[in-house]
Short mmCIF file of C-alpha atoms and ligand atoms in Angstrom, two decimals:
data_model
loop_
_atom_site.label_atom_id
_atom_site.label_comp_id
_atom_site.label_asym_id
_atom_site.label_seq_id
_atom_site.Cartn_x
_atom_site.Cartn_y
_atom_site.Cartn_z
CA MET A 1 36.36 -83.48 -36.15
CA THR A 2 40.29 -83.28 -35.88
CA SER A 3 42.54 -85.09 -33.58
CA SER A 4 44.68 -83.90 -31.76
CA THR A 5 47.40 -85.35 -34.35
CA GLU A 6 45.75 -83.58 -37.22
CA VAL A 7 46.62 -79.61 -37.50
CA LYS A 8 44.33 -77.06 -38.91
CA SER A 9 46.16 -75.18 -41.38
CA SER A 10 44.49 -71.74 -42.19
CA LYS A 11 46.80 -70.83 -44.79
CA LYS A 12 45.18 -71.13 -48.80
CA PRO A 13 47.72 -74.00 -50.34
CA ALA A 14 49.46 -72.05 -53.91
CA ASP A 15 47.96 -72.20 -56.56
CA THR A 16 50.31 -73.66 -59.32
CA ARG A 17 48.19 -73.67 -62.16
CA GLY A 18 50.52 -71.85 -65.23
CA LEU A 19 53.60 -73.52 -63.07
CA ALA A 20 53.70 -70.68 -60.78
CA GLY A 21 56.38 -70.99 -58.81
CA GLN A 22 57.35 -74.71 -59.97
CA THR A 23 61.01 -74.49 -61.12
CA VAL A 24 61.13 -76.77 -64.46
CA GLY A 25 65.22 -76.93 -65.47
CA ASP A 26 68.68 -75.37 -65.37
CA THR A 27 70.11 -72.20 -67.12
CA GLN A 28 73.10 -70.56 -67.48
CA ILE A 29 71.36 -67.23 -69.47
CA CYS A 30 69.56 -65.49 -66.28
CA GLN A 31 68.56 -65.98 -63.75
CA VAL A 32 65.37 -63.67 -62.35
CA SER A 33 64.29 -63.10 -59.04
CA GLN A 34 62.07 -60.25 -56.74
CA THR A 35 65.47 -58.66 -56.35
CA GLU A 36 67.11 -59.14 -59.76
CA LEU A 37 68.09 -59.89 -62.90
CA ILE A 38 70.53 -60.60 -64.61
CA TYR A 39 72.19 -61.98 -68.26
CA ARG A 40 75.06 -64.22 -67.96
CA GLY A 41 76.62 -62.76 -64.07
CA TYR A 42 76.30 -59.37 -65.24
CA GLU A 43 73.44 -56.72 -63.55
CA ILE A 44 70.45 -55.48 -66.07
CA ALA A 45 71.01 -51.27 -65.27
CA ASP A 46 74.65 -52.41 -65.12
CA LEU A 47 73.99 -53.55 -68.88
CA ALA A 48 71.24 -51.05 -68.91
CA GLU A 49 74.33 -48.21 -67.81
CA HIS A 50 77.36 -49.26 -69.34
CA ALA A 51 77.17 -51.93 -72.35
CA THR A 52 75.26 -52.06 -76.40
CA PHE A 53 72.92 -53.62 -77.43
CA GLU A 54 74.76 -55.33 -79.35
CA GLU A 55 77.70 -56.16 -76.71
CA VAL A 56 74.84 -57.81 -74.55
CA ALA A 57 73.90 -59.55 -77.60
CA HIS A 58 77.80 -61.38 -77.85
CA VAL A 59 76.86 -61.99 -73.83
CA LEU A 60 73.69 -63.75 -74.06
CA LEU A 61 74.58 -65.47 -77.19
CA VAL A 62 78.42 -66.63 -77.46
CA GLY A 63 78.72 -66.48 -73.39
CA HIS A 64 81.16 -63.79 -71.87
CA LYS A 65 81.62 -60.31 -72.73
CA PRO A 66 83.50 -60.11 -76.04
CA THR A 67 87.07 -57.70 -76.26
CA ALA A 68 87.43 -55.08 -78.53
CA ASP A 69 88.38 -57.25 -81.07
CA GLU A 70 85.38 -59.44 -80.46
CA LEU A 71 83.30 -56.91 -80.26
CA LYS A 72 84.45 -55.32 -84.36
CA ARG A 73 83.88 -59.11 -86.05
CA PHE A 74 80.07 -59.18 -84.51
CA LYS A 75 78.65 -56.31 -85.65
CA ASP A 76 80.94 -57.41 -89.40
CA GLU A 77 78.90 -60.29 -89.05
CA LEU A 78 75.83 -59.11 -88.40
CA VAL A 79 75.65 -56.02 -91.03
CA SER A 80 77.06 -58.20 -93.90
CA MET A 81 73.49 -60.47 -92.90
CA ARG A 82 71.36 -57.83 -92.66
CA ALA A 83 69.75 -58.47 -96.32
CA VAL A 84 66.75 -60.67 -96.82
CA ASP A 85 65.83 -62.43 -99.74
CA ARG A 86 64.25 -60.75 -102.42
CA GLY A 87 61.69 -63.19 -102.68
CA ILE A 88 60.51 -63.56 -99.24
CA LEU A 89 60.73 -59.05 -99.04
CA GLU A 90 57.78 -59.57 -101.28
CA VAL A 91 55.84 -61.09 -100.03
CA ILE A 92 55.68 -59.68 -96.96
CA GLY A 93 55.13 -56.56 -98.62
CA LYS A 94 52.35 -58.10 -100.73
CA ILE A 95 50.90 -59.37 -96.23
CA ALA A 96 51.79 -55.60 -95.36
CA ARG A 97 49.95 -53.89 -97.84
CA SER A 98 47.01 -55.63 -97.32
CA GLU A 99 46.60 -55.38 -94.12
CA PRO A 100 44.60 -52.63 -92.87
CA SER A 101 46.53 -50.04 -91.42
CA SER A 102 45.32 -49.71 -87.92
CA ASP A 103 46.52 -50.81 -84.59
CA ASP A 104 44.82 -54.11 -85.28
CA ALA A 105 47.00 -55.52 -87.39
CA HIS A 106 49.44 -57.89 -86.11
CA PRO A 107 52.29 -57.61 -87.72
CA MET A 108 53.65 -60.76 -85.64
CA GLY A 109 52.44 -62.21 -87.86
CA ILE A 110 53.64 -61.34 -90.65
CA LEU A 111 57.07 -61.55 -88.84
CA ARG A 112 56.24 -65.80 -88.07
CA THR A 113 55.74 -65.46 -91.36
CA GLY A 114 58.80 -64.28 -92.60
CA ILE A 115 60.38 -66.25 -90.41
CA SER A 116 59.12 -69.41 -90.91
CA LEU A 117 60.27 -68.00 -95.32
CA LEU A 118 63.82 -67.63 -93.61
CA SER A 119 64.47 -71.48 -92.25
CA HIS A 120 63.42 -72.09 -96.36
CA VAL A 121 66.63 -70.14 -97.39
CA ASP A 122 68.81 -71.30 -94.36
CA PRO A 123 71.52 -73.23 -95.39
CA ASP A 124 71.52 -74.33 -91.84
CA CYS A 125 68.08 -75.08 -91.24
CA GLU A 126 68.18 -78.20 -89.83
CA ASP A 127 71.95 -78.50 -88.80
CA ASN A 128 72.10 -78.62 -85.39
CA SER A 129 75.28 -78.67 -84.46
CA PRO A 130 76.42 -76.34 -82.02
CA GLU A 131 77.91 -74.32 -85.90
CA ALA A 132 75.62 -74.04 -87.59
CA GLN A 133 73.17 -72.82 -84.56
CA MET A 134 75.17 -69.77 -84.14
CA ARG A 135 75.01 -69.27 -87.74
CA LYS A 136 71.12 -69.38 -87.75
CA SER A 137 71.31 -66.74 -84.55
CA LYS A 138 73.22 -63.96 -85.94
CA ARG A 139 71.41 -64.73 -89.14
CA LEU A 140 68.26 -64.16 -87.54
CA LEU A 141 69.33 -61.54 -85.14
CA ALA A 142 70.80 -59.63 -88.37
CA GLN A 143 67.67 -60.34 -90.71
CA ILE A 144 64.31 -58.97 -88.50
CA PRO A 145 65.29 -55.89 -88.75
CA THR A 146 65.39 -56.36 -92.26
CA ILE A 147 61.64 -57.84 -91.57
CA ILE A 148 60.11 -55.31 -89.92
CA GLY A 149 61.12 -52.01 -91.45
CA TYR A 150 60.82 -53.16 -94.56
CA GLY A 151 56.44 -54.60 -94.28
CA GLN A 152 56.32 -50.82 -91.65
CA MET A 153 57.51 -49.12 -94.86
CA SER A 154 54.81 -51.34 -97.27
CA CYS A 155 52.32 -50.97 -95.41
CA GLU A 156 52.32 -47.06 -95.03
CA GLY A 157 52.85 -47.55 -98.91
CA LYS A 158 56.80 -45.64 -98.74
CA THR A 159 59.06 -47.59 -100.80
CA PRO A 160 61.52 -49.56 -98.43
CA VAL A 161 65.01 -49.08 -97.53
CA ASP A 162 68.18 -51.20 -98.06
CA PRO A 163 69.61 -51.50 -93.53
CA ASP A 164 72.26 -49.43 -93.75
CA PRO A 165 75.57 -50.70 -92.76
CA ASN A 166 76.82 -47.29 -90.47
CA LEU A 167 74.28 -47.66 -88.36
CA ASP A 168 74.43 -50.26 -84.98
CA LEU A 169 71.63 -52.58 -84.89
CA ALA A 170 68.94 -50.04 -82.78
CA ALA A 171 68.88 -47.62 -85.07
CA ASN A 172 68.79 -49.26 -88.25
CA LEU A 173 66.28 -50.49 -86.56
CA LEU A 174 63.76 -46.43 -87.25
CA TRP A 175 65.91 -46.18 -90.35
CA CYS A 176 63.94 -49.64 -91.46
CA MET A 177 60.64 -48.76 -90.03
CA THR A 178 60.85 -44.82 -91.47
CA GLY A 179 63.46 -44.04 -93.91
CA GLU A 180 65.20 -41.38 -91.76
CA LYS A 181 67.96 -41.30 -89.19
CA PRO A 182 67.45 -41.09 -86.06
CA SER A 183 68.76 -39.09 -83.87
CA GLU A 184 70.77 -39.51 -81.26
CA LEU A 185 68.44 -40.05 -78.36
CA ASN A 186 65.30 -41.74 -80.00
CA ALA A 187 68.52 -44.33 -81.20
CA LYS A 188 69.88 -44.36 -77.39
CA VAL A 189 66.57 -45.45 -75.99
CA MET A 190 65.91 -47.80 -79.21
CA ASP A 191 68.80 -49.47 -77.65
CA VAL A 192 68.23 -49.37 -73.85
CA SER A 193 65.28 -51.35 -74.76
CA LEU A 194 66.63 -53.93 -77.03
CA ILE A 195 69.09 -54.50 -73.65
CA LEU A 196 66.10 -54.21 -71.19
CA TYR A 197 63.71 -56.86 -73.07
CA ALA A 198 66.65 -59.64 -74.42
CA GLU A 199 65.87 -62.18 -71.96
CA HIS A 200 63.69 -62.89 -68.71
CA ASP A 201 65.06 -67.36 -67.92
CA PHE A 202 62.21 -69.19 -68.43
CA ASN A 203 58.90 -66.73 -69.37
CA ALA A 204 56.37 -67.80 -72.40
CA SER A 205 58.06 -67.65 -75.13
CA THR A 206 60.94 -68.75 -74.60
CA PHE A 207 60.04 -71.88 -72.81
CA ALA A 208 57.83 -72.70 -76.09
CA ALA A 209 60.96 -72.04 -77.84
CA ARG A 210 62.30 -74.66 -74.93
CA VAL A 211 59.32 -77.04 -75.90
CA ILE A 212 59.56 -77.29 -79.30
CA ALA A 213 63.58 -77.89 -79.26
CA SER A 214 63.74 -80.72 -77.30
CA THR A 215 61.89 -82.15 -79.59
CA GLU A 216 65.05 -81.04 -81.47
CA ALA A 217 63.57 -79.14 -84.04
CA ASP A 218 65.19 -76.60 -85.68
CA MET A 219 65.78 -72.97 -84.22
CA HIS A 220 63.76 -71.58 -87.27
CA SER A 221 60.65 -73.80 -85.53
CA ALA A 222 61.61 -73.09 -81.70
CA VAL A 223 61.46 -69.20 -83.53
CA CYS A 224 58.39 -68.87 -85.05
CA GLY A 225 55.82 -70.81 -81.67
CA ALA A 226 57.85 -68.14 -79.33
CA ILE A 227 56.55 -65.88 -81.67
CA GLY A 228 53.08 -67.74 -80.94
CA ALA A 229 53.61 -67.63 -77.18
CA LEU A 230 55.34 -63.29 -78.01
CA LYS A 231 52.65 -62.01 -79.15
CA GLY A 232 49.28 -62.75 -76.84
CA PRO A 233 48.98 -59.67 -74.58
CA LEU A 234 49.39 -61.60 -71.02
CA HIS A 235 52.85 -61.89 -72.52
CA GLY A 236 54.76 -59.46 -75.09
CA GLY A 237 51.38 -58.60 -76.13
CA ALA A 238 51.37 -56.21 -73.34
CA ASN A 239 53.27 -53.05 -74.39
CA GLU A 240 50.21 -52.51 -77.14
CA LYS A 241 47.86 -52.86 -75.01
CA ALA A 242 49.13 -50.80 -72.42
CA MET A 243 49.34 -47.82 -75.01
CA ALA A 244 46.05 -48.11 -75.74
CA MET A 245 44.66 -47.73 -72.84
CA LEU A 246 46.82 -44.62 -72.58
CA LYS A 247 45.19 -43.40 -75.97
CA ASP A 248 41.40 -45.12 -74.47
CA ILE A 249 42.30 -42.09 -70.80
CA ASP A 250 42.32 -40.19 -72.60
CA ALA A 251 39.94 -40.38 -75.03
CA TYR A 252 37.42 -40.42 -72.43
CA ILE A 253 39.27 -37.33 -70.36
CA ALA A 254 38.82 -35.12 -74.06
CA ALA A 255 34.86 -35.92 -75.13
CA GLY A 256 34.65 -34.76 -70.63
CA ASN A 257 33.86 -38.14 -69.06
CA GLY A 258 35.72 -37.60 -66.42
CA ASP A 259 39.83 -38.16 -65.47
CA VAL A 260 42.49 -41.03 -64.64
CA ASP A 261 40.86 -41.30 -61.67
CA SER A 262 36.93 -42.31 -62.41
CA PHE A 263 38.90 -43.55 -64.68
CA MET A 264 40.33 -46.71 -62.77
CA ALA A 265 37.74 -46.52 -60.17
CA GLU A 266 35.67 -48.34 -63.46
CA ALA A 267 37.76 -50.01 -64.42
CA PHE A 268 38.30 -51.60 -60.93
CA ALA A 269 34.19 -51.80 -60.56
CA GLU A 270 34.02 -53.80 -63.57
CA LYS A 271 37.00 -56.48 -62.95
CA ARG A 272 39.32 -55.15 -65.90
CA LYS A 273 43.05 -56.07 -66.40
CA LEU A 274 45.21 -53.39 -66.50
CA MET A 275 47.81 -54.63 -69.86
CA GLY A 276 51.42 -53.32 -68.82
CA PHE A 277 50.87 -54.26 -64.93
CA GLY A 278 51.53 -57.68 -62.83
CA HIS A 279 53.90 -59.76 -62.72
CA ARG A 280 54.77 -63.68 -62.56
CA VAL A 281 57.59 -63.58 -60.60
CA TYR A 282 58.49 -59.84 -59.71
CA LYS A 283 55.77 -58.88 -57.50
CA ASN A 284 57.98 -55.49 -55.33
CA GLY A 285 58.42 -53.80 -59.20
CA ASP A 286 59.70 -55.04 -62.24
CA HIS A 287 63.71 -53.44 -62.23
CA ARG A 288 62.75 -52.59 -66.48
CA ALA A 289 60.74 -50.53 -65.39
CA GLY A 290 62.19 -47.26 -64.32
CA ILE A 291 65.30 -47.59 -66.29
CA LEU A 292 63.02 -47.33 -69.76
CA ARG A 293 60.88 -44.86 -67.49
CA SER A 294 63.38 -42.34 -67.39
CA TRP A 295 64.54 -42.14 -71.38
CA GLY A 296 61.23 -42.13 -72.82
CA LEU A 297 60.88 -39.83 -70.57
CA LYS A 298 63.41 -37.59 -71.00
CA ILE A 299 62.22 -38.00 -75.31
CA ALA A 300 58.52 -36.75 -73.61
CA GLU A 301 60.14 -33.35 -72.64
CA GLN A 302 62.57 -32.36 -75.83
CA ASN A 303 59.06 -33.24 -77.40
CA GLY A 304 56.66 -30.43 -75.62
CA PRO A 305 53.21 -31.73 -73.45
CA ASP A 306 52.11 -33.36 -75.98
CA ALA A 307 54.42 -36.41 -75.14
CA LYS A 308 54.73 -35.36 -72.26
CA LYS A 309 50.96 -35.83 -71.02
CA TRP A 310 51.19 -39.97 -71.94
CA PHE A 311 54.02 -39.45 -68.79
CA ASP A 312 51.90 -38.19 -66.58
CA ILE A 313 48.61 -40.07 -68.05
CA GLY A 314 51.23 -42.60 -67.26
CA ASP A 315 52.82 -41.60 -63.50
CA ARG A 316 48.72 -40.83 -63.00
CA VAL A 317 47.82 -45.05 -63.20
CA GLN A 318 50.75 -46.30 -61.78
CA GLN A 319 49.86 -44.58 -58.96
CA ILE A 320 46.70 -45.66 -58.59
CA MET A 321 47.57 -49.33 -59.33
CA PHE A 322 49.80 -49.15 -56.06
CA GLU A 323 47.77 -46.96 -54.25
CA GLN A 324 44.85 -49.30 -55.32
CA LYS A 325 45.99 -53.42 -55.30
CA ASN A 326 49.76 -53.30 -54.85
CA ILE A 327 50.29 -53.94 -58.18
CA TYR A 328 53.65 -52.62 -60.27
CA PRO A 329 54.00 -51.92 -63.60
CA ASN A 330 55.96 -53.62 -65.89
CA VAL A 331 58.17 -53.22 -68.61
CA ASP A 332 55.55 -53.01 -71.25
CA PHE A 333 53.45 -49.72 -69.59
CA PRO A 334 56.55 -47.50 -70.28
CA CYS A 335 57.16 -49.07 -72.96
CA GLY A 336 54.08 -47.97 -74.28
CA MET A 337 54.75 -44.47 -74.05
CA THR A 338 58.00 -45.10 -74.85
CA TYR A 339 57.47 -45.79 -78.68
CA PHE A 340 54.73 -43.29 -78.49
CA VAL A 341 56.90 -40.48 -77.86
CA MET A 342 59.10 -41.84 -79.98
CA GLY A 343 56.77 -41.96 -83.11
CA ILE A 344 56.84 -45.25 -83.51
CA PRO A 345 53.19 -47.19 -84.25
CA VAL A 346 51.89 -49.57 -82.33
CA PRO A 347 51.48 -52.54 -83.58
CA GLN A 348 55.31 -52.26 -84.77
CA TYR A 349 56.38 -52.64 -80.01
CA THR A 350 56.17 -56.46 -80.00
CA PRO A 351 57.70 -56.63 -83.34
CA ILE A 352 60.26 -54.88 -81.94
CA PHE A 353 59.86 -56.94 -78.25
CA VAL A 354 61.44 -59.36 -81.20
CA ALA A 355 64.13 -57.86 -82.32
CA SER A 356 65.88 -57.93 -79.21
CA ARG A 357 64.40 -61.21 -77.61
CA ILE A 358 65.31 -63.79 -80.31
CA THR A 359 68.50 -62.86 -78.54
CA GLY A 360 67.49 -64.53 -75.24
CA TRP A 361 64.67 -67.68 -78.31
CA CYS A 362 68.41 -68.36 -79.61
CA ALA A 363 70.83 -69.18 -76.26
CA HIS A 364 67.68 -70.82 -75.05
CA ILE A 365 67.58 -72.89 -78.84
CA MET A 366 71.75 -74.20 -77.97
CA GLU A 367 71.57 -74.84 -74.54
CA GLN A 368 68.48 -76.49 -74.51
CA HIS A 369 70.07 -78.74 -77.53
CA GLN A 370 73.87 -78.53 -75.44
CA ASP A 371 72.28 -80.99 -72.51
CA ASN A 372 68.57 -82.40 -74.35
CA ARG A 373 66.27 -84.50 -72.68
CA LEU A 374 62.12 -84.56 -74.16
CA ILE A 375 60.79 -81.68 -72.20
CA ARG A 376 57.11 -84.27 -71.44
CA PRO A 377 55.24 -83.43 -67.99
CA LEU A 378 52.85 -84.69 -67.11
CA ALA A 379 48.36 -84.68 -65.97
CA ASN A 380 46.17 -84.78 -63.52
CA TYR A 381 43.73 -85.97 -65.11
CA THR A 382 40.04 -84.20 -64.46
CA GLY A 383 37.44 -85.23 -66.75
CA PRO A 384 34.42 -88.23 -66.72
CA ALA A 385 35.49 -91.44 -65.43
CA LEU A 386 36.11 -94.65 -67.50
CA THR A 387 32.84 -95.66 -69.13
CA LYS A 388 32.05 -98.81 -72.54
CA TRP A 389 31.46 -97.29 -76.00
CA ASN A 390 28.52 -99.55 -76.24
CA GLU A 391 26.78 -99.21 -73.12
CA ALA A 392 26.99 -94.54 -72.95
CA ARG A 393 24.30 -92.38 -74.43
CA SER A 394 25.40 -90.25 -77.18
N1 CMC B 401 45.60 -55.27 -63.67
C1 CMC B 401 44.90 -55.83 -62.32
N2 CMC B 401 44.13 -56.83 -61.45
C2 CMC B 401 45.18 -57.73 -62.43
C3 CMC B 401 46.85 -56.91 -62.50
C4 CMC B 401 46.83 -56.27 -63.85
N3 CMC B 401 47.59 -56.37 -64.54
N4 CMC B 401 47.61 -58.32 -63.06
C5 CMC B 401 47.78 -59.11 -61.58
N5 CMC B 401 46.42 -58.16 -60.89
C6 CMC B 401 45.31 -58.93 -59.86
C7 CMC B 401 44.73 -60.21 -60.71
O1 CMC B 401 44.22 -59.91 -60.70
C8 CMC B 401 44.65 -61.13 -59.15
O2 CMC B 401 43.73 -60.70 -58.15
P1 CMC B 401 43.67 -61.65 -57.12
O3 CMC B 401 44.01 -62.59 -55.55
O4 CMC B 401 41.51 -60.65 -56.26
O5 CMC B 401 42.32 -63.05 -58.20
C9 CMC B 401 46.45 -60.61 -58.59
O6 CMC B 401 46.75 -59.63 -59.48
C10 CMC B 401 47.60 -61.30 -58.30
O7 CMC B 401 47.71 -61.91 -60.25
P2 CMC B 401 47.63 -63.41 -61.27
O8 CMC B 401 47.07 -63.64 -61.40
O9 CMC B 401 47.24 -64.58 -59.22
O10 CMC B 401 49.08 -63.52 -61.12
P3 CMC B 401 49.22 -64.25 -62.28
O11 CMC B 401 51.22 -64.22 -61.58
O12 CMC B 401 48.96 -64.68 -62.57
O13 CMC B 401 49.77 -63.25 -63.80
C11 CMC B 401 50.30 -61.70 -65.21
C12 CMC B 401 50.79 -62.01 -64.02
C13 CMC B 401 51.38 -60.63 -65.41
C14 CMC B 401 49.73 -62.80 -66.17
C15 CMC B 401 49.33 -60.92 -65.05
O14 CMC B 401 49.66 -59.81 -64.23
C16 CMC B 401 49.06 -59.66 -66.06
O15 CMC B 401 47.60 -60.45 -67.43
N6 CMC B 401 49.63 -58.46 -66.52
C17 CMC B 401 48.59 -58.20 -67.57
C18 CMC B 401 49.42 -58.36 -68.56
C19 CMC B 401 50.58 -57.87 -69.03
O16 CMC B 401 51.52 -56.11 -68.80
N7 CMC B 401 51.71 -59.09 -69.64
C20 CMC B 401 52.72 -58.54 -69.25
C21 CMC B 401 53.98 -59.46 -68.84
S1 CMC B 401 55.56 -58.52 -68.06
C22 CMC B 401 56.58 -58.51 -69.59
C23 CMC B 401 56.02 -59.42 -70.55
O17 CMC B 401 56.00 -60.57 -70.70
O18 CMC B 401 55.93 -58.91 -71.52
#
């Protein structure tokens, strides 16, 4: 019985598993809220419309909007750092050639290995001073496209190309992956997607990087850990899975099994999770998703009905998810369709996310090191009661 002073709440207690709703530290780098995504004071839609990825990288890593001179120096420095040690590239090529060239291959594993190898040739590897950290951040930012491209070209049995010093980072990434100069529109859309993916406060991979950095480990170790976290389908891996689902729907329709609506009804009946939907923070929509969809759609419309159909299927999926579940797409949903109509192989979607998020990770690793205290929370023990070893039955 409830006494007169006890008031029973009908409200369900908040589910705080996975640190949901918990604020676990301060950052000056990024602000994520239900309504906004802000990189060091600049709103994401403003950046996507008016800035370039290199400018955003400067904002995140150096801390402010670059002057024209600063931007030129920053870009020149990045271009000068693009070449990767020959021995490392040979290992990358060998692993890439031995992987099956299907959607199940894992270039994220190749990239993680590549970053680990880079640590052995980086003269600053064990130096955690701010100057050395900045040099390492720039090298990683400059060299990741070279590794991704070398792996992709090797996997396709093509001769890898050297980075092109005349291309900005986004266009150079596409060039390294294909050996073809990208169209202006494809380069622009890649640049916008890199801006949108660059930073997102204490998401799983960045938090993993900060935990590793908090032990005073080196930047490459923290980045390898972050890549491991990003690879999972609940985080960065969702962009590949979102496209895989659209392909499943297309095959389902082509086989005469039904339409998008019946596919979705079956997915709901089986309580399947739809990749590229939902978000831990954004419960009313992810600001980045609409921006990327509109750029992807431009490419699809230019490429014709075979490309546009992916957006038609995607839009219907989105509508049904909203009407029946009140769940919105996150940035990974339009990313899947957008990279697909750009002709990018699906297993490279999450590595491209790395090519962008490396800026946010490195900024956070530097911020962690600037005012470090070991990240070591407590656990609530729920295991067996204390038992004497000699009295226990095995
Ligand atoms: N498909 C179907 N149902 C969903 C989905 C989804 N994608 N996302 C959430 N729900 C349901 C969930 O089952 C739960 O229902 P109920 O209350 O009946 O159990 C309800 O919505 C609340 O979801 P939640 O599990 O409390 O959400 P969370 O904050 O723990 O998880 C999430 C967030 C992103 C892990 C989850 O939405 C998800 O798994 N989405 C699919 C994977 C994905 O797209 N990840 C990318 C995340 S954002 C960008 C990035 O990091 O790359």
